[in-house]
Amino acid sequence: PTAVFRSQICCFLGGTLRSAGHLAPFEYDIRRVSPAVRGLAVMWTAKLLCCLLLVPFAQAGTFLSGSLRWQHLGDSTVNFDIVTYWRRSFTPFQNGQARPGDKIDLIAQSTVSFRPGDGSREQYLFGQVTEINEAEDWLEAVSTIQYKYGDPDLSFDGQVIPWEASLQGCCRFLGDEGPSNDLGGDFLVKTTVNLAVGASPDLRAPPMVYMKTGSSFRVPAPITTRTPQTVPNMLFWRFCTGTQPLAESLIQLNETTGVLTWTGATSSKYAVCVEARRYMDLILGTHIYAQQDFMIVEQDAAVAVPAVTLLGMDPAHPLIYGYVGYRFNFTVVAELAGAAQGDLGVSLGYKSRAADGATNMTGMAFKPEIEAAGRLQGLVEVEVVADWNAGWYAICLFAYLKSDPMVASTVQCVDAVFSTDTRPIVTVSSHPRFRDPLGRPDVYSVAEGQELQVSIRAFKPPVDDVVTVELSSGPPGARIVVKAVGHSSLSQVAFTPARELAGASIEACVVAKGSRGAYRVVDTAELCLTIDVKRCVWTVREAESLVSISQILGVSWLQLWNFNKANISRPDFDLQMGQLINVGQLYAVDQGDTLYNLAERFSTTIDMLERMNADVADSKQLVANANPPQLLCITFNSCNGPSVQ
């Protein structure tokens, strides 16, 4: 028979799924071919007819929304993060029962493909299921691709021409579940890649955004290498290039803030694609952009929906700070008059970042604290896990009724700036009596027999960290006394020098470090302080007197009293334990001084000079004209002559 077939269909051919939009119309005139070829044509005709029977099912539509962004990894390699939302009940997705962690082949009516934009072959995608919503019948799938580019093309004036990467496929939802402005249509989401830029804007929104007339939703577009404070006049938003945005009577988009306002008065669903553009050079107009495709669900104006408040945050610009490897939290309040106790819920997710990892909800949860009729209050607790690099991200949420999930608030997104965990910050303080008389920093003065106490404050900003302080070096007898634990710990260096250390200058060092844990930095912070043991000052021990101390020094008690007349008027009275007394006089070393001539001049011995000056006993050196001057404690006795021993 003669047959001329002209058709555009979606079907499996030779094991490869090709889409209707990607096959050119084809014609066959079987009368012009050989019998063998005619037989082959009949067989393929049967296959094509079989595929045609699948077309009604192919038009069911399973794609809901999607987005992609990228981050430069170094060299010419880029990491693409592709997020798509699909009808969960679609049979090829684990028989419609896909769960977080499942790996699925992203095939709906056509092969979903990713194109790097450099002319290379398209790549077909698998996705990791990271979130599901049974009430709304959708799943979130994340695909991560690392791609190595070649040399970029240049414009006539030598400027780099960005590559345009894209995610495309078929088809959108149909019927009541699909967008009224693009039922069953193909989808296309793009981003431009320039290796001179660290990352694209990182748009992320839930697949369905619930809005009422007059309500607004900020489409977040963080840039991981920036902070919210550094992007004014650097980003602007608009509807995706090449798409037909809804009429302004339905929707408006603020190009400088990304705030989308719904102005319609219908009750339907609409596909929307928004792109954020990042200017590299305002004069040349070179730009990087990324796109986010999602669906707006307009709610009946007469239906009350939950109101969401983020406690302690600026409603216009919610912002929090955190640290990689640590937990942080913020409080959310959802209110709806008439809602039964326990019927309000908060949905989390859609957190924007450069690599989603195995599960989108890892490290984030909403924990209710107060559940009452019409009110729900709880903490959003987030742990910034491994694949969250330091930078700027966004965390989005909305409140809903558990009994009717379609009664939901408009999405709110919080900008989150995460910093790399750093080493502890260590500061030192002490009682004024221990401070250095010369005002030198980190130098502390104490008499022998007195306990020196120097406070060490070790601080790390993450509130769930525990910072410990240890003594890494110091004199025998020095110890650490813990006063407070936590991320802002308080410890004391305690040390009581012995009499033989009088005149010594001793170094003691402490090391502070945070608690160990995955992805936490445990780099230590070290601080050293100098302990100067006072010269010519002793501390009275129990039962000591001027007589007993003079015998230790080898001088008369009258000479010892002479050193202390200003403070001791009655030498026959007992001394008090802990009382400080002078046991000599201070002398500034001068040019030409030696231990021998000083011993001769002051009627003492070299041995006594070394006993009263621990630093001289160690070094045997005198330094003239030093700044500050070198001081010696000299205890002289007119009964003794010089000694060269």
XYZ file of C-alpha atoms in Angstrom:
645
model
C 0.000 0.000 0.000
C 0.944 3.559 -0.510
C 1.206 5.653 2.590
C 2.586 9.093 3.329
C 3.046 9.686 7.040
C 3.721 13.145 8.406
C 3.735 13.437 12.172
C 5.428 14.874 15.234
C 5.367 12.461 18.154
C 7.080 11.539 21.414
C 8.260 7.955 21.654
C 11.056 5.458 22.203
C 13.072 4.795 19.021
C 15.917 2.308 19.246
C 16.067 2.684 23.020
C 16.449 6.470 22.870
C 13.615 8.706 23.962
C 13.284 11.717 21.691
C 10.816 14.564 21.982
C 8.245 15.844 19.580
C 9.860 19.248 19.417
C 13.258 17.776 18.579
C 12.324 15.604 15.539
C 11.844 17.246 12.171
C 8.644 16.297 10.275
C 9.360 13.238 8.191
C 7.800 11.821 4.989
C 7.971 8.362 3.455
C 6.730 7.290 -0.010
C 6.881 3.503 0.288
C 6.305 2.980 -3.471
C 9.837 4.269 -4.118
C 11.689 1.767 -1.955
C 12.582 -1.933 -2.298
C 10.375 -4.742 -0.832
C 12.922 -5.394 1.913
C 12.883 -1.776 2.924
C 9.073 -1.782 2.639
C 8.938 -4.633 5.174
C 11.171 -2.694 7.501
C 8.960 0.349 6.993
C 5.848 -1.642 7.925
C 7.558 -2.784 11.136
C 8.524 0.793 12.073
C 5.041 1.958 11.116
C 3.630 -0.446 13.697
C 6.039 0.919 16.282
C 5.093 4.475 15.414
C 1.386 3.685 15.679
C 2.047 2.121 19.068
C 3.828 5.277 20.135
C 0.913 7.370 18.889
C -1.302 5.481 21.290
C 0.902 6.791 24.093
C 0.444 10.421 23.123
C -2.666 10.977 25.291
C -0.705 9.718 28.279
C 2.305 11.795 27.225
C 0.230 14.935 27.430
C -0.498 14.351 31.130
C 2.501 16.528 32.131
C 4.694 15.990 35.151
C 7.065 18.996 35.262
C 6.222 21.625 37.862
C 9.218 23.957 38.155
C 12.999 24.124 38.010
C 16.134 26.202 38.273
C 19.880 25.929 37.855
C 22.893 27.778 39.117
C 26.663 27.270 38.981
C 29.841 27.826 40.949
C 33.393 28.030 39.614
C 35.546 25.300 41.194
C 38.865 26.427 39.773
C 40.715 25.952 36.515
C 37.912 25.777 33.931
C 35.636 23.451 35.924
C 32.147 24.501 36.950
C 29.731 22.806 39.338
C 26.111 23.004 38.156
C 23.338 22.567 40.689
C 20.037 21.715 38.968
C 16.800 21.516 40.940
C 13.541 20.301 39.411
C 10.059 19.581 40.784
C 7.819 16.846 39.323
C 4.539 15.084 39.868
C 5.444 12.478 42.463
C 2.674 10.080 41.389
C 4.288 9.684 37.941
C 4.732 5.896 37.656
C 8.395 5.845 36.432
C 9.366 7.610 39.666
C 9.531 4.524 41.899
C 5.952 3.599 40.938
C 4.812 6.989 42.139
C 6.219 6.415 45.631
C 9.640 8.078 45.445
C 11.142 8.988 48.802
C 14.021 11.286 49.790
C 17.291 9.590 48.917
C 15.924 7.736 45.865
C 17.686 8.192 42.544
C 15.325 8.741 39.623
C 15.680 9.050 35.850
C 14.295 12.477 34.976
C 12.127 11.406 32.043
C 8.602 12.712 31.641
C 7.204 12.942 28.114
C 10.610 13.778 26.768
C 14.166 13.357 27.897
C 15.081 16.164 30.266
C 18.454 17.387 29.130
C 21.155 19.765 30.256
C 23.262 21.657 27.739
C 26.485 23.386 28.882
C 26.153 25.958 26.100
C 29.520 25.420 24.412
C 28.176 23.323 21.552
C 28.917 19.994 23.231
C 26.448 17.140 23.353
C 23.461 17.453 25.662
C 23.502 15.466 28.894
C 20.542 13.483 30.180
C 19.851 13.754 33.861
C 19.359 11.611 36.887
C 18.210 13.242 40.075
C 18.426 12.593 43.788
C 15.059 12.983 45.501
C 15.586 15.466 48.311
C 12.040 16.383 49.342
C 8.461 15.267 48.742
C 5.048 16.807 49.325
C 2.322 14.189 49.361
C -0.525 16.687 49.753
C 0.516 18.643 46.656
C 1.829 15.519 44.882
C 5.308 16.726 44.015
C 8.903 15.765 44.609
C 12.124 17.738 44.491
C 15.081 16.249 42.624
C 18.631 17.574 42.608
C 21.154 16.889 39.855
C 24.776 17.940 40.258
C 27.101 18.091 37.255
C 30.759 19.070 37.126
C 31.706 20.273 33.680
C 35.069 21.361 32.274
C 34.922 24.120 29.659
C 37.429 24.934 26.963
C 38.602 28.380 25.916
C 35.781 30.939 25.719
C 34.839 32.847 22.594
C 35.720 36.534 22.458
C 33.760 39.443 21.068
C 35.196 41.811 18.460
C 36.534 44.033 21.247
C 38.161 41.149 23.130
C 35.469 40.638 25.757
C 34.607 37.109 26.929
C 31.286 35.876 25.570
C 29.566 33.903 28.353
C 28.337 30.401 27.652
C 24.567 29.943 27.960
C 23.777 26.693 29.786
C 20.215 25.419 29.791
C 17.814 22.876 31.252
C 15.004 21.894 28.924
C 12.387 19.246 28.363
C 8.707 18.521 28.282
C 6.044 18.828 29.633
C 4.312 20.971 32.244
C 1.303 19.951 34.328
C -2.061 19.840 32.579
C -5.621 20.330 33.739
C -6.538 21.736 37.118
C -3.045 20.969 38.377
C -1.216 22.826 35.632
C -0.638 26.510 34.840
C -3.431 28.077 32.849
C -0.966 30.124 30.789
C 1.263 27.217 29.685
C -0.609 23.926 29.872
C 1.527 20.958 28.860
C 4.178 23.163 27.311
C 7.928 22.646 27.063
C 10.090 24.189 29.736
C 13.407 25.980 29.382
C 15.564 27.456 32.166
C 18.953 29.064 31.477
C 22.030 30.605 33.064
C 25.124 32.255 31.635
C 28.617 31.104 32.633
C 31.727 33.282 32.795
C 34.754 31.796 34.551
C 35.913 35.256 35.569
C 33.000 35.298 38.036
C 32.911 33.008 41.065
C 29.250 32.048 40.920
C 25.895 32.842 39.381
C 22.983 34.310 41.315
C 21.444 31.431 43.246
C 17.707 31.732 42.721
C 15.499 29.315 44.605
C 11.766 29.250 45.222
C 9.246 26.558 46.155
C 7.479 24.937 43.203
C 4.187 26.591 44.140
C 3.898 30.024 45.696
C 0.511 30.841 47.202
C -0.563 34.456 46.713
C -3.623 36.612 47.174
C -4.388 39.898 45.474
C -1.927 42.474 46.774
C 0.465 39.983 48.403
C 4.177 40.005 47.657
C 6.984 37.460 47.459
C 10.698 38.255 47.279
C 12.476 35.988 44.834
C 15.798 35.372 46.618
C 18.953 35.565 44.519
C 21.948 35.275 46.835
C 25.484 35.123 45.503
C 27.649 32.809 47.584
C 30.751 34.941 47.117
C 29.005 38.106 48.303
C 26.901 39.368 51.208
C 23.501 41.104 51.078
C 25.197 44.393 51.953
C 27.478 44.296 48.896
C 24.936 43.720 46.124
C 22.937 46.975 45.826
C 23.021 48.070 42.174
C 24.740 44.777 41.343
C 21.635 42.643 40.763
C 18.418 43.286 38.990
C 15.447 41.025 38.360
C 13.205 40.647 35.331
C 11.025 38.065 33.675
C 13.030 35.441 31.804
C 14.326 36.370 28.396
C 12.355 34.700 25.621
C 9.249 34.077 27.724
C 5.931 35.863 27.675
C 5.374 37.269 31.168
C 1.882 37.618 32.522
C 0.140 40.918 31.951
C 0.870 43.664 34.472
C -2.772 43.445 35.454
C -1.848 40.126 37.093
C 1.753 40.483 38.258
C 4.451 43.098 38.828
C 8.167 42.596 39.460
C 10.402 45.170 41.141
C 13.625 45.025 39.136
C 15.852 46.361 41.923
C 14.554 44.281 44.867
C 13.171 41.114 43.274
C 9.818 41.596 45.006
C 7.008 40.067 42.980
C 3.512 41.419 43.683
C 0.325 39.662 42.628
C -2.300 42.122 41.399
C -4.705 39.739 39.692
C -8.210 38.924 40.817
C -8.703 35.465 39.348
C -8.477 32.001 40.837
C -6.009 29.951 38.857
C -2.370 28.825 38.528
C 0.266 30.513 36.429
C 3.751 29.523 35.303
C 6.287 32.277 36.012
C 9.975 32.486 35.147
C 12.144 35.115 36.806
C 15.813 35.789 36.196
C 18.339 37.712 38.272
C 21.137 39.390 36.388
C 24.521 40.223 37.833
C 26.477 43.021 36.207
C 30.227 42.570 35.894
C 30.745 45.867 34.145
C 27.943 48.422 34.016
C 29.527 50.254 31.090
C 30.110 47.248 28.858
C 26.917 45.606 30.037
C 28.586 42.237 30.532
C 26.331 40.193 32.741
C 25.723 36.840 34.358
C 22.197 35.665 34.991
C 20.307 32.666 36.334
C 16.633 31.756 36.059
C 13.980 30.271 38.346
C 10.796 28.711 37.022
C 7.891 28.248 39.460
C 4.100 28.357 39.621
C 1.888 30.923 41.345
C -1.291 29.601 42.903
C -3.777 32.416 43.328
C -5.953 32.090 46.380
C -9.511 33.220 46.887
C -9.431 36.691 48.431
C -12.179 35.664 50.840
C -10.161 32.783 52.304
C -8.065 33.643 55.371
C -4.500 32.307 55.285
C -1.854 32.060 58.039
C 0.288 35.067 58.842
C 3.999 34.455 59.458
C 6.261 36.532 61.692
C 10.025 36.082 62.020
C 10.784 37.266 65.536
C 13.675 39.654 65.974
C 14.161 40.257 62.241
C 13.507 43.206 59.986
C 10.352 42.211 58.059
C 11.648 43.987 54.950
C 15.091 42.328 55.009
C 15.230 39.215 57.240
C 18.882 38.395 57.880
C 20.740 35.925 60.110
C 24.362 34.880 60.556
C 25.802 31.424 61.133
C 28.995 29.392 60.942
C 29.871 26.348 58.860
C 29.696 23.215 60.997
C 27.480 24.722 63.713
C 23.821 25.081 64.579
C 21.844 28.283 64.791
C 18.139 29.018 65.118
C 15.483 31.669 64.739
C 11.877 31.863 65.934
C 8.840 31.643 63.642
C 5.266 32.499 64.647
C 2.310 31.402 62.478
C -1.156 32.727 63.284
C -4.611 32.129 61.818
C -7.802 32.986 63.656
C -10.092 29.991 63.990
C -7.402 27.385 63.337
C -7.701 24.423 65.686
C -4.894 23.671 68.099
C -2.260 21.594 66.314
C -3.648 22.319 62.829
C -1.024 24.919 61.874
C 2.246 23.744 60.341
C 5.431 25.314 59.000
C 7.066 23.964 55.853
C 10.813 24.402 55.462
C 13.147 23.863 52.610
C 13.947 25.498 49.320
C 17.176 26.707 50.859
C 19.379 28.206 48.251
C 22.941 26.967 48.057
C 25.515 25.856 45.521
C 25.386 22.107 46.219
C 22.387 20.416 47.768
C 24.049 17.160 48.695
C 22.130 14.011 49.472
C 19.082 15.506 51.105
C 17.669 18.987 50.958
C 16.394 18.899 54.534
C 19.616 17.704 56.148
C 20.460 19.787 59.162
C 17.239 21.843 59.173
C 14.018 21.323 61.071
C 11.121 23.217 62.598
C 10.569 22.405 66.265
C 7.234 23.574 67.736
C 7.415 25.212 71.155
C 3.915 26.621 71.649
C 0.838 25.153 69.956
C -2.473 26.827 70.735
C -5.706 27.524 68.928
C -4.879 29.916 66.093
C -1.162 30.121 66.946
C 2.013 28.123 66.409
C 5.443 29.217 67.620
C 8.665 27.303 67.202
C 12.336 27.323 66.340
C 13.836 26.811 62.940
C 17.059 24.998 63.764
C 19.702 24.802 61.075
C 23.024 23.012 61.104
C 25.294 24.232 58.366
C 26.584 20.915 57.088
C 29.483 19.902 54.870
C 28.246 21.041 51.497
C 27.400 24.502 52.761
C 30.477 26.531 51.994
C 30.926 29.913 53.584
C 28.866 32.564 51.847
C 25.411 34.001 51.328
C 22.382 31.737 51.014
C 18.625 31.891 51.525
C 16.251 29.800 53.631
C 12.564 29.893 52.712
C 9.447 28.806 54.578
C 5.675 29.138 54.696
C 2.843 28.249 57.082
C -0.180 26.138 56.164
C -3.176 24.297 57.554
C -2.558 20.603 58.028
C -6.222 19.892 57.399
C -6.110 21.828 54.114
C -2.530 22.345 52.827
C -3.774 24.616 50.057
C -4.555 27.223 52.733
C -1.000 28.526 52.965
C 0.842 31.747 53.532
C 3.013 33.434 50.956
C 6.595 32.196 51.084
C 9.076 34.168 53.173
C 12.805 33.874 52.651
C 15.569 34.696 55.110
C 19.012 35.753 53.924
C 21.641 33.697 55.742
C 25.325 34.590 55.768
C 27.596 31.746 56.852
C 31.199 32.319 57.856
C 34.003 29.806 57.972
C 34.689 28.632 61.483
C 37.700 30.477 62.855
C 40.190 29.969 65.646
C 39.208 31.297 69.073
C 39.680 34.927 69.996
C 41.726 35.130 73.209
C 41.869 38.140 75.517
C 43.634 38.628 78.868
C 42.865 40.682 81.964
C 43.963 40.842 85.586
C 43.562 42.722 88.862
C 45.309 46.125 88.775
C 47.840 44.984 91.398
C 49.276 42.482 88.903
C 49.680 44.924 86.029
C 53.136 45.851 84.853
C 54.354 49.123 86.437
C 55.820 50.117 83.065
C 52.526 49.507 81.264
C 53.864 46.797 78.964
C 51.097 44.648 77.411
C 50.898 40.981 78.397
C 53.442 41.543 81.222
C 52.299 40.887 84.796
C 54.103 41.529 88.063
C 53.833 39.491 91.258
C 55.876 39.081 94.424
C 57.239 35.707 95.418
C 54.811 33.850 97.668
C 51.807 35.728 96.172
C 49.395 33.941 93.802
C 49.204 35.574 90.403
C 45.754 35.349 88.774
C 45.423 36.260 85.106
C 41.998 35.793 83.469
C 41.874 34.231 79.989
C 38.707 34.779 77.939
C 38.519 32.475 74.889
C 35.632 33.194 72.516
C 34.167 31.606 69.382
C 30.924 33.042 67.951
C 29.026 29.744 67.362
C 26.940 29.381 70.494
C 27.075 25.577 70.508
C 30.860 25.452 70.521
C 32.875 24.654 73.640
C 36.247 26.390 73.893
C 38.909 24.931 76.164
C 42.111 26.585 77.405
C 45.246 24.639 78.252
C 48.680 25.655 79.531
C 51.158 24.801 76.779
C 54.274 26.049 78.592
C 55.172 27.745 81.823
C 57.026 27.399 85.111
C 56.504 24.437 87.458
C 53.462 25.002 89.628
C 51.547 27.098 87.102
C 48.028 25.789 86.445
C 44.738 26.554 84.666
C 41.624 27.143 86.775
C 38.369 26.881 84.774
C 35.771 29.487 85.730
C 33.176 29.180 82.941
C 32.682 26.839 79.968
C 30.989 27.270 76.590
C 31.674 29.223 73.435
C 32.882 32.110 75.632
C 34.974 30.327 78.222
C 36.742 31.918 81.168
C 39.864 30.461 82.770
C 42.633 31.704 85.025
C 46.370 31.189 84.916
C 47.350 30.766 88.564
C 50.970 30.787 89.681
C 52.759 31.340 93.019
C 56.486 31.913 92.461
C 59.028 30.599 94.974
C 61.609 32.867 96.664
C 64.411 31.647 94.441
C 62.509 33.101 91.449
C 62.619 36.677 92.755
C 63.830 38.881 89.930
C 63.053 36.270 87.254
C 61.124 37.006 84.066
C 59.130 33.883 83.133
C 57.041 33.140 80.043
C 53.777 31.187 80.275
C 51.707 30.293 77.178
C 48.100 29.135 76.859
C 46.370 27.447 73.919
C 42.638 27.832 73.221
C 40.712 25.562 70.854
C 37.102 24.780 69.991
C 35.397 21.425 70.294
C 35.960 18.847 67.616
C 33.242 17.955 65.141
C 32.608 17.343 61.474
C 33.562 20.343 59.332
C 34.695 22.355 62.355
C 37.999 24.145 62.383
C 40.080 23.177 65.412
C 42.941 25.541 64.720
C 44.330 26.685 68.031
C 44.938 30.230 69.213
C 48.006 30.697 71.381
C 48.755 33.601 73.683
C 51.895 34.075 75.777
C 52.300 36.309 78.784
C 55.369 37.332 80.762
C 55.486 37.014 84.547
C 57.929 39.361 86.237
C 58.666 38.242 89.819
C 59.309 41.373 91.856
C 62.828 42.059 93.178
C 63.611 42.861 96.806
C 60.089 41.908 97.945
C 59.340 38.793 99.964
C 56.125 37.430 101.392
C 56.111 36.636 105.104
C 55.445 32.958 105.809
C 53.812 31.577 108.937
C 55.821 32.295 112.172
C 58.446 34.339 110.351
C 59.922 37.488 111.938
C 62.521 40.085 111.044
C 65.056 38.023 112.956
C 64.329 34.738 111.181
C 64.241 36.374 107.747
C 67.483 38.282 108.430
C 69.142 34.983 109.290
C 68.035 33.568 105.896
C 69.499 36.606 104.175
C 72.666 36.635 106.234
C 72.200 40.220 107.398
C 71.370 41.761 110.746
C 67.720 42.245 111.679
C 68.454 45.960 112.135
C 69.561 46.171 108.510
C 66.363 44.382 107.423
C 64.277 46.757 109.535
C 66.089 49.661 107.908
C 64.751 48.456 104.527
C 61.169 48.557 105.934
C 61.044 51.554 108.297
C 58.399 53.203 106.158
C 55.975 50.326 106.808
C 57.172 48.754 110.090
C 57.382 51.151 113.030
C 57.737 48.493 115.788
C 60.279 45.803 114.790
C 59.515 43.862 117.956
C 55.950 43.224 116.817
C 55.258 39.973 114.990
C 54.946 40.145 111.228
C 51.642 39.066 109.627
C 51.570 36.020 107.376
C 51.193 37.210 103.767
C 52.675 40.615 104.564
C 55.113 41.991 101.985
C 58.496 43.236 103.191
C 61.521 44.683 101.431
C 64.668 42.570 101.619
C 67.024 44.943 99.828
C 67.243 48.042 97.697
C 66.901 48.433 93.918
C 69.918 49.523 91.922
C 70.032 50.477 88.206
C 73.011 48.898 86.427
C 75.471 51.506 85.145
C 78.299 51.518 82.663
C 81.222 49.430 83.870
C 79.316 47.543 86.569
C 80.225 43.918 87.220
C 79.054 41.480 89.845
C 82.484 41.656 91.489
C 82.759 45.429 91.807
C 79.099 45.697 92.907
C 79.692 43.102 95.643
C 82.766 45.030 96.741
C 81.015 48.412 96.642
C 77.966 47.291 98.643
C 79.712 44.954 101.090
C 77.917 41.856 99.875
C 78.811 38.739 97.938
C 78.395 37.608 94.368
C 76.479 34.613 95.710
C 74.033 36.939 97.498
C 73.595 39.056 94.362
C 72.686 35.943 92.370
C 70.378 34.642 95.123
C 68.426 37.913 95.149
C 68.330 38.248 91.306
C 67.255 35.036 89.590
C 67.736 36.471 86.101
C 71.386 37.316 86.863
C 71.965 33.869 88.308
C 70.879 32.398 84.974
C 72.593 34.777 82.562
C 75.576 36.090 84.608
C 75.166 39.217 82.495
C 74.716 42.864 83.407
C 73.410 45.306 80.776
C 74.201 48.981 81.187
C 72.053 51.785 79.803
C 69.207 49.387 78.947
C 65.714 50.742 78.303
C 64.063 50.144 80.669
C 67.177 50.011 82.861
C 68.285 46.678 84.287
C 67.553 46.618 88.015
C 69.263 44.604 90.703
C 68.196 43.866 94.250
C 71.134 44.501 96.548
C 71.089 43.314 100.145
C 74.217 44.680 101.754
C 75.862 43.998 105.103
C 78.718 46.132 106.394
C 80.137 43.102 108.173
C 80.863 41.249 104.936
C 83.502 41.906 102.336
C 83.589 40.972 98.633
C 83.638 37.365 97.504
C 84.718 36.073 94.125
C 83.436 32.561 94.679
